[in-house]
Amino acid sequence: ALLGIHEYLRAFTDNERATATRKTLTLRLKQLWKNYATTDWPWFESSATYDNARLSQALLLSGQAMEDAEALEIGLKSLSWLVSIQKTPNGCFRPIGSAGFYVRKGARAHFDQQPVEAQAMVSACLSAYQVTSDPAWSREARRAFDWFLGRNDLALPLYDPATGGCADGLHHDRLNENQGAESTLAFH
């Protein structure tokens, strides 16, 4: 909702209802952070599940628009943590897998990696770059995008230039070769 409100307010800057809703939702997300985040688990809830980087991105964009330094700080801290836990030993992007996700103090799922995770990380890192001008965020966005092109656990490209489609995911031993709309749009 915060990402949608951000885009809406770019066109309709004087909409008081949207501005108030952004403020309310930003406060709620900051409160979730305060309720759950610790030094070893800097996150908004007790698990990291699906489309994770969007939470960080929402705080980055809202924090910048509202000149809310706390929202910006939380957005950057949470995104930095996601970046740090979503890497293979050789430095490729490895999103949290949907075959179990990642529950605090539990095992992290490495597979059934989804294209929306890479898409979210690319977008969030580009937002972090826009907010900070730190080129490290641009490099992280590229690393996440390269996941689509085969810089991943299996060294298999998910994007198929012959069809323009994108595989629906990465299993521990193969691609999910279905090329659904969500995955294809995530790549594009």
mmCIF file with all atom_site columns, C-alpha atoms in Angstrom:
data_model
loop_
_atom_site.group_PDB
_atom_site.id
_atom_site.type_symbol
_atom_site.label_atom_id
_atom_site.label_alt_id
_atom_site.label_comp_id
_atom_site.label_asym_id
_atom_site.label_entity_id
_atom_site.label_seq_id
_atom_site.pdbx_PDB_ins_code
_atom_site.Cartn_x
_atom_site.Cartn_y
_atom_site.Cartn_z
_atom_site.occupancy
_atom_site.B_iso_or_equiv
_atom_site.pdbx_formal_charge
_atom_site.auth_seq_id
_atom_site.auth_comp_id
_atom_site.auth_asym_id
_atom_site.auth_atom_id
_atom_site.pdbx_PDB_model_num
ATOM 1   C CA . ALA A 1 1   ? 0.000  0.000   0.000   1.00 0.00 ? 1   ALA A CA 1
ATOM 2   C CA . LEU A 1 2   ? 2.834  2.421   0.845   1.00 0.00 ? 2   LEU A CA 1
ATOM 3   C CA . LEU A 1 3   ? 4.474  1.850   -2.527  1.00 0.00 ? 3   LEU A CA 1
ATOM 4   C CA . GLY A 1 4   ? 1.181  2.538   -4.300  1.00 0.00 ? 4   GLY A CA 1
ATOM 5   C CA . ILE A 1 5   ? 0.564  5.636   -2.211  1.00 0.00 ? 5   ILE A CA 1
ATOM 6   C CA . HIS A 1 6   ? 4.056  6.859   -3.025  1.00 0.00 ? 6   HIS A CA 1
ATOM 7   C CA . GLU A 1 7   ? 3.365  6.631   -6.757  1.00 0.00 ? 7   GLU A CA 1
ATOM 8   C CA . TYR A 1 8   ? -0.082 8.184   -6.368  1.00 0.00 ? 8   TYR A CA 1
ATOM 9   C CA . LEU A 1 9   ? 1.302  11.156  -4.445  1.00 0.00 ? 9   LEU A CA 1
ATOM 10  C CA . ARG A 1 10  ? 3.887  11.788  -7.114  1.00 0.00 ? 10  ARG A CA 1
ATOM 11  C CA . ALA A 1 11  ? 0.993  12.757  -9.399  1.00 0.00 ? 11  ALA A CA 1
ATOM 12  C CA . PHE A 1 12  ? -1.481 14.107  -6.837  1.00 0.00 ? 12  PHE A CA 1
ATOM 13  C CA . THR A 1 13  ? 0.766  15.826  -4.300  1.00 0.00 ? 13  THR A CA 1
ATOM 14  C CA . ASP A 1 14  ? -2.019 17.658  -2.464  1.00 0.00 ? 14  ASP A CA 1
ATOM 15  C CA . ASN A 1 15  ? -4.200 14.663  -1.626  1.00 0.00 ? 15  ASN A CA 1
ATOM 16  C CA . GLU A 1 16  ? -4.582 14.960  2.150   1.00 0.00 ? 16  GLU A CA 1
ATOM 17  C CA . ARG A 1 17  ? -6.202 11.551  2.597   1.00 0.00 ? 17  ARG A CA 1
ATOM 18  C CA . ALA A 1 18  ? -3.382 9.731   0.810   1.00 0.00 ? 18  ALA A CA 1
ATOM 19  C CA . THR A 1 19  ? -0.797 11.767  2.736   1.00 0.00 ? 19  THR A CA 1
ATOM 20  C CA . ALA A 1 20  ? -2.463 10.900  6.051   1.00 0.00 ? 20  ALA A CA 1
ATOM 21  C CA . THR A 1 21  ? -2.706 7.223   5.095   1.00 0.00 ? 21  THR A CA 1
ATOM 22  C CA . ARG A 1 22  ? 0.993  7.179   4.204   1.00 0.00 ? 22  ARG A CA 1
ATOM 23  C CA . LYS A 1 23  ? 1.828  8.648   7.601   1.00 0.00 ? 23  LYS A CA 1
ATOM 24  C CA . THR A 1 24  ? -0.363 6.100   9.422   1.00 0.00 ? 24  THR A CA 1
ATOM 25  C CA . LEU A 1 25  ? 1.032  3.115   7.530   1.00 0.00 ? 25  LEU A CA 1
ATOM 26  C CA . THR A 1 26  ? 4.618  4.321   7.947   1.00 0.00 ? 26  THR A CA 1
ATOM 27  C CA . LEU A 1 27  ? 4.059  4.626   11.698  1.00 0.00 ? 27  LEU A CA 1
ATOM 28  C CA . ARG A 1 28  ? 2.625  1.093   11.789  1.00 0.00 ? 28  ARG A CA 1
ATOM 29  C CA . LEU A 1 29  ? 5.598  -0.331  9.923   1.00 0.00 ? 29  LEU A CA 1
ATOM 30  C CA . LYS A 1 30  ? 8.013  1.493   12.224  1.00 0.00 ? 30  LYS A CA 1
ATOM 31  C CA . GLN A 1 31  ? 6.110  0.092   15.215  1.00 0.00 ? 31  GLN A CA 1
ATOM 32  C CA . LEU A 1 32  ? 6.405  -3.440  13.840  1.00 0.00 ? 32  LEU A CA 1
ATOM 33  C CA . TRP A 1 33  ? 10.153 -2.873  13.618  1.00 0.00 ? 33  TRP A CA 1
ATOM 34  C CA . LYS A 1 34  ? 10.266 -1.724  17.235  1.00 0.00 ? 34  LYS A CA 1
ATOM 35  C CA . ASN A 1 35  ? 8.220  -4.743  18.335  1.00 0.00 ? 35  ASN A CA 1
ATOM 36  C CA . TYR A 1 36  ? 10.295 -7.398  16.545  1.00 0.00 ? 36  TYR A CA 1
ATOM 37  C CA . ALA A 1 37  ? 13.735 -6.137  15.569  1.00 0.00 ? 37  ALA A CA 1
ATOM 38  C CA . THR A 1 38  ? 16.780 -7.132  17.601  1.00 0.00 ? 38  THR A CA 1
ATOM 39  C CA . THR A 1 39  ? 20.498 -6.954  16.914  1.00 0.00 ? 39  THR A CA 1
ATOM 40  C CA . ASP A 1 40  ? 20.531 -10.482 15.475  1.00 0.00 ? 40  ASP A CA 1
ATOM 41  C CA . TRP A 1 41  ? 17.097 -10.261 13.822  1.00 0.00 ? 41  TRP A CA 1
ATOM 42  C CA . PRO A 1 42  ? 16.651 -6.765  12.345  1.00 0.00 ? 42  PRO A CA 1
ATOM 43  C CA . TRP A 1 43  ? 13.263 -7.415  10.788  1.00 0.00 ? 43  TRP A CA 1
ATOM 44  C CA . PHE A 1 44  ? 9.586  -6.411  11.032  1.00 0.00 ? 44  PHE A CA 1
ATOM 45  C CA . GLU A 1 45  ? 8.145  -9.738  12.139  1.00 0.00 ? 45  GLU A CA 1
ATOM 46  C CA . SER A 1 46  ? 9.237  -13.137 13.389  1.00 0.00 ? 46  SER A CA 1
ATOM 47  C CA . SER A 1 47  ? 9.719  -14.499 9.883   1.00 0.00 ? 47  SER A CA 1
ATOM 48  C CA . ALA A 1 48  ? 10.972 -13.357 6.512   1.00 0.00 ? 48  ALA A CA 1
ATOM 49  C CA . THR A 1 49  ? 8.630  -14.822 3.948   1.00 0.00 ? 49  THR A CA 1
ATOM 50  C CA . TYR A 1 50  ? 7.574  -13.409 0.601   1.00 0.00 ? 50  TYR A CA 1
ATOM 51  C CA . ASP A 1 51  ? 8.436  -10.226 -1.304  1.00 0.00 ? 51  ASP A CA 1
ATOM 52  C CA . ASN A 1 52  ? 10.591 -9.232  1.660   1.00 0.00 ? 52  ASN A CA 1
ATOM 53  C CA . ALA A 1 53  ? 12.462 -6.217  0.312   1.00 0.00 ? 53  ALA A CA 1
ATOM 54  C CA . ARG A 1 54  ? 9.210  -4.334  -0.312  1.00 0.00 ? 54  ARG A CA 1
ATOM 55  C CA . LEU A 1 55  ? 8.919  -3.543  3.410   1.00 0.00 ? 55  LEU A CA 1
ATOM 56  C CA . SER A 1 56  ? 12.333 -1.893  3.417   1.00 0.00 ? 56  SER A CA 1
ATOM 57  C CA . GLN A 1 57  ? 11.575 -0.093  0.172   1.00 0.00 ? 57  GLN A CA 1
ATOM 58  C CA . ALA A 1 58  ? 8.286  1.239   1.528   1.00 0.00 ? 58  ALA A CA 1
ATOM 59  C CA . LEU A 1 59  ? 10.081 2.820   4.474   1.00 0.00 ? 59  LEU A CA 1
ATOM 60  C CA . LEU A 1 60  ? 12.816 4.237   2.280   1.00 0.00 ? 60  LEU A CA 1
ATOM 61  C CA . LEU A 1 61  ? 10.404 5.956   -0.094  1.00 0.00 ? 61  LEU A CA 1
ATOM 62  C CA . SER A 1 62  ? 8.004  7.107   2.618   1.00 0.00 ? 62  SER A CA 1
ATOM 63  C CA . GLY A 1 63  ? 10.848 8.238   4.832   1.00 0.00 ? 63  GLY A CA 1
ATOM 64  C CA . GLN A 1 64  ? 12.346 10.306  2.054   1.00 0.00 ? 64  GLN A CA 1
ATOM 65  C CA . ALA A 1 65  ? 9.020  11.847  1.046   1.00 0.00 ? 65  ALA A CA 1
ATOM 66  C CA . MET A 1 66  ? 8.033  12.623  4.648   1.00 0.00 ? 66  MET A CA 1
ATOM 67  C CA . GLU A 1 67  ? 11.562 13.652  5.691   1.00 0.00 ? 67  GLU A CA 1
ATOM 68  C CA . ASP A 1 68  ? 11.377 10.972  8.374   1.00 0.00 ? 68  ASP A CA 1
ATOM 69  C CA . ALA A 1 69  ? 14.968 10.093  9.331   1.00 0.00 ? 69  ALA A CA 1
ATOM 70  C CA . GLU A 1 70  ? 13.864 7.165   11.508  1.00 0.00 ? 70  GLU A CA 1
ATOM 71  C CA . ALA A 1 71  ? 11.940 5.538   8.647   1.00 0.00 ? 71  ALA A CA 1
ATOM 72  C CA . LEU A 1 72  ? 14.962 5.984   6.381   1.00 0.00 ? 72  LEU A CA 1
ATOM 73  C CA . GLU A 1 73  ? 17.291 4.458   8.965   1.00 0.00 ? 73  GLU A CA 1
ATOM 74  C CA . ILE A 1 74  ? 15.026 1.438   9.494   1.00 0.00 ? 74  ILE A CA 1
ATOM 75  C CA . GLY A 1 75  ? 14.607 0.996   5.758   1.00 0.00 ? 75  GLY A CA 1
ATOM 76  C CA . LEU A 1 76  ? 18.369 0.963   5.230   1.00 0.00 ? 76  LEU A CA 1
ATOM 77  C CA . LYS A 1 77  ? 19.094 -1.293  8.222   1.00 0.00 ? 77  LYS A CA 1
ATOM 78  C CA . SER A 1 78  ? 16.469 -3.847  7.238   1.00 0.00 ? 78  SER A CA 1
ATOM 79  C CA . LEU A 1 79  ? 17.552 -3.843  3.589   1.00 0.00 ? 79  LEU A CA 1
ATOM 80  C CA . SER A 1 80  ? 21.202 -4.211  4.581   1.00 0.00 ? 80  SER A CA 1
ATOM 81  C CA . TRP A 1 81  ? 20.276 -7.262  6.640   1.00 0.00 ? 81  TRP A CA 1
ATOM 82  C CA . LEU A 1 82  ? 18.325 -8.794  3.745   1.00 0.00 ? 82  LEU A CA 1
ATOM 83  C CA . VAL A 1 83  ? 21.267 -8.228  1.425   1.00 0.00 ? 83  VAL A CA 1
ATOM 84  C CA . SER A 1 84  ? 23.599 -9.880  3.925   1.00 0.00 ? 84  SER A CA 1
ATOM 85  C CA . ILE A 1 85  ? 21.509 -13.037 4.338   1.00 0.00 ? 85  ILE A CA 1
ATOM 86  C CA . GLN A 1 86  ? 20.575 -13.474 0.680   1.00 0.00 ? 86  GLN A CA 1
ATOM 87  C CA . LYS A 1 87  ? 23.956 -14.417 -0.790  1.00 0.00 ? 87  LYS A CA 1
ATOM 88  C CA . THR A 1 88  ? 25.530 -17.666 -1.876  1.00 0.00 ? 88  THR A CA 1
ATOM 89  C CA . PRO A 1 89  ? 29.062 -18.425 -0.639  1.00 0.00 ? 89  PRO A CA 1
ATOM 90  C CA . ASN A 1 90  ? 30.382 -17.174 -3.992  1.00 0.00 ? 90  ASN A CA 1
ATOM 91  C CA . GLY A 1 91  ? 28.394 -13.927 -3.774  1.00 0.00 ? 91  GLY A CA 1
ATOM 92  C CA . CYS A 1 92  ? 25.379 -14.564 -6.009  1.00 0.00 ? 92  CYS A CA 1
ATOM 93  C CA . PHE A 1 93  ? 21.916 -13.453 -4.953  1.00 0.00 ? 93  PHE A CA 1
ATOM 94  C CA . ARG A 1 94  ? 20.024 -16.233 -3.150  1.00 0.00 ? 94  ARG A CA 1
ATOM 95  C CA . PRO A 1 95  ? 16.515 -15.183 -2.186  1.00 0.00 ? 95  PRO A CA 1
ATOM 96  C CA . ILE A 1 96  ? 14.786 -16.745 0.765   1.00 0.00 ? 96  ILE A CA 1
ATOM 97  C CA . GLY A 1 97  ? 13.046 -19.822 -0.594  1.00 0.00 ? 97  GLY A CA 1
ATOM 98  C CA . SER A 1 98  ? 9.307  -20.319 -0.355  1.00 0.00 ? 98  SER A CA 1
ATOM 99  C CA . ALA A 1 99  ? 9.789  -23.968 0.697   1.00 0.00 ? 99  ALA A CA 1
ATOM 100 C CA . GLY A 1 100 ? 9.780  -22.990 4.370   1.00 0.00 ? 100 GLY A CA 1
ATOM 101 C CA . PHE A 1 101 ? 10.851 -19.319 4.265   1.00 0.00 ? 101 PHE A CA 1
ATOM 102 C CA . TYR A 1 102 ? 12.990 -18.115 7.190   1.00 0.00 ? 102 TYR A CA 1
ATOM 103 C CA . VAL A 1 103 ? 11.614 -18.149 10.703  1.00 0.00 ? 103 VAL A CA 1
ATOM 104 C CA . ARG A 1 104 ? 13.581 -16.452 13.456  1.00 0.00 ? 104 ARG A CA 1
ATOM 105 C CA . LYS A 1 105 ? 15.899 -18.962 15.167  1.00 0.00 ? 105 LYS A CA 1
ATOM 106 C CA . GLY A 1 106 ? 14.983 -21.521 12.516  1.00 0.00 ? 106 GLY A CA 1
ATOM 107 C CA . ALA A 1 107 ? 16.519 -22.865 9.354   1.00 0.00 ? 107 ALA A CA 1
ATOM 108 C CA . ARG A 1 108 ? 16.431 -20.642 6.287   1.00 0.00 ? 108 ARG A CA 1
ATOM 109 C CA . ALA A 1 109 ? 14.869 -22.166 3.165   1.00 0.00 ? 109 ALA A CA 1
ATOM 110 C CA . HIS A 1 110 ? 17.289 -21.919 0.261   1.00 0.00 ? 110 HIS A CA 1
ATOM 111 C CA . PHE A 1 111 ? 15.027 -23.172 -2.498  1.00 0.00 ? 111 PHE A CA 1
ATOM 112 C CA . ASP A 1 112 ? 11.882 -22.677 -4.351  1.00 0.00 ? 112 ASP A CA 1
ATOM 113 C CA . GLN A 1 113 ? 13.373 -19.268 -5.049  1.00 0.00 ? 113 GLN A CA 1
ATOM 114 C CA . GLN A 1 114 ? 10.858 -16.940 -6.663  1.00 0.00 ? 114 GLN A CA 1
ATOM 115 C CA . PRO A 1 115 ? 11.375 -14.231 -9.305  1.00 0.00 ? 115 PRO A CA 1
ATOM 116 C CA . VAL A 1 116 ? 9.339  -11.720 -7.289  1.00 0.00 ? 116 VAL A CA 1
ATOM 117 C CA . GLU A 1 117 ? 12.056 -11.871 -4.625  1.00 0.00 ? 117 GLU A CA 1
ATOM 118 C CA . ALA A 1 118 ? 14.724 -10.811 -7.109  1.00 0.00 ? 118 ALA A CA 1
ATOM 119 C CA . GLN A 1 119 ? 12.417 -8.140  -8.517  1.00 0.00 ? 119 GLN A CA 1
ATOM 120 C CA . ALA A 1 120 ? 11.699 -6.755  -5.044  1.00 0.00 ? 120 ALA A CA 1
ATOM 121 C CA . MET A 1 121 ? 15.393 -6.691  -4.158  1.00 0.00 ? 121 MET A CA 1
ATOM 122 C CA . VAL A 1 122 ? 16.277 -4.885  -7.390  1.00 0.00 ? 122 VAL A CA 1
ATOM 123 C CA . SER A 1 123 ? 13.593 -2.249  -6.774  1.00 0.00 ? 123 SER A CA 1
ATOM 124 C CA . ALA A 1 124 ? 14.450 -1.785  -3.108  1.00 0.00 ? 124 ALA A CA 1
ATOM 125 C CA . CYS A 1 125 ? 18.172 -1.451  -3.807  1.00 0.00 ? 125 CYS A CA 1
ATOM 126 C CA . LEU A 1 126 ? 17.497 1.096   -6.545  1.00 0.00 ? 126 LEU A CA 1
ATOM 127 C CA . SER A 1 127 ? 15.344 3.047   -4.081  1.00 0.00 ? 127 SER A CA 1
ATOM 128 C CA . ALA A 1 128 ? 18.185 2.879   -1.539  1.00 0.00 ? 128 ALA A CA 1
ATOM 129 C CA . TYR A 1 129 ? 20.548 4.181   -4.216  1.00 0.00 ? 129 TYR A CA 1
ATOM 130 C CA . GLN A 1 130 ? 18.167 7.067   -5.018  1.00 0.00 ? 130 GLN A CA 1
ATOM 131 C CA . VAL A 1 131 ? 17.930 7.967   -1.325  1.00 0.00 ? 131 VAL A CA 1
ATOM 132 C CA . THR A 1 132 ? 21.634 7.665   -0.450  1.00 0.00 ? 132 THR A CA 1
ATOM 133 C CA . SER A 1 133 ? 23.551 8.016   -3.753  1.00 0.00 ? 133 SER A CA 1
ATOM 134 C CA . ASP A 1 134 ? 25.724 5.153   -2.462  1.00 0.00 ? 134 ASP A CA 1
ATOM 135 C CA . PRO A 1 135 ? 26.897 3.115   -5.494  1.00 0.00 ? 135 PRO A CA 1
ATOM 136 C CA . ALA A 1 136 ? 26.955 -0.048  -3.339  1.00 0.00 ? 136 ALA A CA 1
ATOM 137 C CA . TRP A 1 137 ? 23.167 -0.133  -3.614  1.00 0.00 ? 137 TRP A CA 1
ATOM 138 C CA . SER A 1 138 ? 23.344 0.012   -7.394  1.00 0.00 ? 138 SER A CA 1
ATOM 139 C CA . ARG A 1 139 ? 25.752 -2.940  -7.335  1.00 0.00 ? 139 ARG A CA 1
ATOM 140 C CA . GLU A 1 140 ? 23.378 -4.886  -5.068  1.00 0.00 ? 140 GLU A CA 1
ATOM 141 C CA . ALA A 1 141 ? 20.517 -4.203  -7.475  1.00 0.00 ? 141 ALA A CA 1
ATOM 142 C CA . ARG A 1 142 ? 22.617 -5.566  -10.323 1.00 0.00 ? 142 ARG A CA 1
ATOM 143 C CA . ARG A 1 143 ? 23.581 -8.640  -8.301  1.00 0.00 ? 143 ARG A CA 1
ATOM 144 C CA . ALA A 1 144 ? 19.910 -9.405  -7.662  1.00 0.00 ? 144 ALA A CA 1
ATOM 145 C CA . PHE A 1 145 ? 19.002 -8.841  -11.329 1.00 0.00 ? 145 PHE A CA 1
ATOM 146 C CA . ASP A 1 146 ? 21.798 -11.157 -12.440 1.00 0.00 ? 146 ASP A CA 1
ATOM 147 C CA . TRP A 1 147 ? 19.973 -13.980 -10.631 1.00 0.00 ? 147 TRP A CA 1
ATOM 148 C CA . PHE A 1 148 ? 17.546 -13.991 -13.582 1.00 0.00 ? 148 PHE A CA 1
ATOM 149 C CA . LEU A 1 149 ? 20.438 -14.370 -16.024 1.00 0.00 ? 149 LEU A CA 1
ATOM 150 C CA . GLY A 1 150 ? 22.032 -17.417 -14.388 1.00 0.00 ? 150 GLY A CA 1
ATOM 151 C CA . ARG A 1 151 ? 24.172 -15.983 -11.628 1.00 0.00 ? 151 ARG A CA 1
ATOM 152 C CA . ASN A 1 152 ? 22.414 -18.134 -9.055  1.00 0.00 ? 152 ASN A CA 1
ATOM 153 C CA . ASP A 1 153 ? 22.791 -21.391 -7.119  1.00 0.00 ? 153 ASP A CA 1
ATOM 154 C CA . LEU A 1 154 ? 22.382 -23.606 -10.190 1.00 0.00 ? 154 LEU A CA 1
ATOM 155 C CA . ALA A 1 155 ? 23.995 -21.334 -12.782 1.00 0.00 ? 155 ALA A CA 1
ATOM 156 C CA . LEU A 1 156 ? 20.796 -21.581 -14.832 1.00 0.00 ? 156 LEU A CA 1
ATOM 157 C CA . PRO A 1 157 ? 19.156 -18.571 -16.477 1.00 0.00 ? 157 PRO A CA 1
ATOM 158 C CA . LEU A 1 158 ? 15.501 -18.102 -15.587 1.00 0.00 ? 158 LEU A CA 1
ATOM 159 C CA . TYR A 1 159 ? 14.934 -15.618 -18.393 1.00 0.00 ? 159 TYR A CA 1
ATOM 160 C CA . ASP A 1 160 ? 14.406 -17.163 -21.819 1.00 0.00 ? 160 ASP A CA 1
ATOM 161 C CA . PRO A 1 161 ? 15.268 -14.691 -24.604 1.00 0.00 ? 161 PRO A CA 1
ATOM 162 C CA . ALA A 1 162 ? 13.579 -16.929 -27.198 1.00 0.00 ? 162 ALA A CA 1
ATOM 163 C CA . THR A 1 163 ? 10.147 -16.587 -25.571 1.00 0.00 ? 163 THR A CA 1
ATOM 164 C CA . GLY A 1 164 ? 10.633 -13.425 -23.528 1.00 0.00 ? 164 GLY A CA 1
ATOM 165 C CA . GLY A 1 165 ? 9.360  -15.402 -20.557 1.00 0.00 ? 165 GLY A CA 1
ATOM 166 C CA . CYS A 1 166 ? 10.839 -16.125 -17.168 1.00 0.00 ? 166 CYS A CA 1
ATOM 167 C CA . ALA A 1 167 ? 10.804 -19.437 -15.330 1.00 0.00 ? 167 ALA A CA 1
ATOM 168 C CA . ASP A 1 168 ? 8.578  -19.497 -12.258 1.00 0.00 ? 168 ASP A CA 1
ATOM 169 C CA . GLY A 1 169 ? 11.329 -20.393 -9.840  1.00 0.00 ? 169 GLY A CA 1
ATOM 170 C CA . LEU A 1 170 ? 14.496 -22.204 -8.945  1.00 0.00 ? 170 LEU A CA 1
ATOM 171 C CA . HIS A 1 171 ? 14.230 -25.568 -7.195  1.00 0.00 ? 171 HIS A CA 1
ATOM 172 C CA . HIS A 1 172 ? 17.205 -27.275 -5.549  1.00 0.00 ? 172 HIS A CA 1
ATOM 173 C CA . ASP A 1 173 ? 17.874 -29.332 -8.691  1.00 0.00 ? 173 ASP A CA 1
ATOM 174 C CA . ARG A 1 174 ? 16.148 -27.585 -11.599 1.00 0.00 ? 174 ARG A CA 1
ATOM 175 C CA . LEU A 1 175 ? 14.150 -24.662 -12.910 1.00 0.00 ? 175 LEU A CA 1
ATOM 176 C CA . ASN A 1 176 ? 10.408 -24.517 -12.581 1.00 0.00 ? 176 ASN A CA 1
ATOM 177 C CA . GLU A 1 177 ? 9.989  -24.216 -16.325 1.00 0.00 ? 177 GLU A CA 1
ATOM 178 C CA . ASN A 1 178 ? 6.491  -22.781 -16.239 1.00 0.00 ? 178 ASN A CA 1
ATOM 179 C CA . GLN A 1 179 ? 6.648  -19.171 -17.454 1.00 0.00 ? 179 GLN A CA 1
ATOM 180 C CA . GLY A 1 180 ? 3.782  -17.480 -15.663 1.00 0.00 ? 180 GLY A CA 1
ATOM 181 C CA . ALA A 1 181 ? 2.799  -13.860 -15.998 1.00 0.00 ? 181 ALA A CA 1
ATOM 182 C CA . GLU A 1 182 ? 3.989  -12.882 -12.506 1.00 0.00 ? 182 GLU A CA 1
ATOM 183 C CA . SER A 1 183 ? 7.466  -14.283 -13.129 1.00 0.00 ? 183 SER A CA 1
ATOM 184 C CA . THR A 1 184 ? 7.749  -12.816 -16.607 1.00 0.00 ? 184 THR A CA 1
ATOM 185 C CA . LEU A 1 185 ? 6.661  -9.408  -15.346 1.00 0.00 ? 185 LEU A CA 1
ATOM 186 C CA . ALA A 1 186 ? 9.124  -9.710  -12.457 1.00 0.00 ? 186 ALA A CA 1
ATOM 187 C CA . PHE A 1 187 ? 11.956 -10.024 -14.963 1.00 0.00 ? 187 PHE A CA 1
ATOM 188 C CA . HIS A 1 188 ? 10.768 -7.276  -17.266 1.00 0.00 ? 188 HIS A CA 1
#
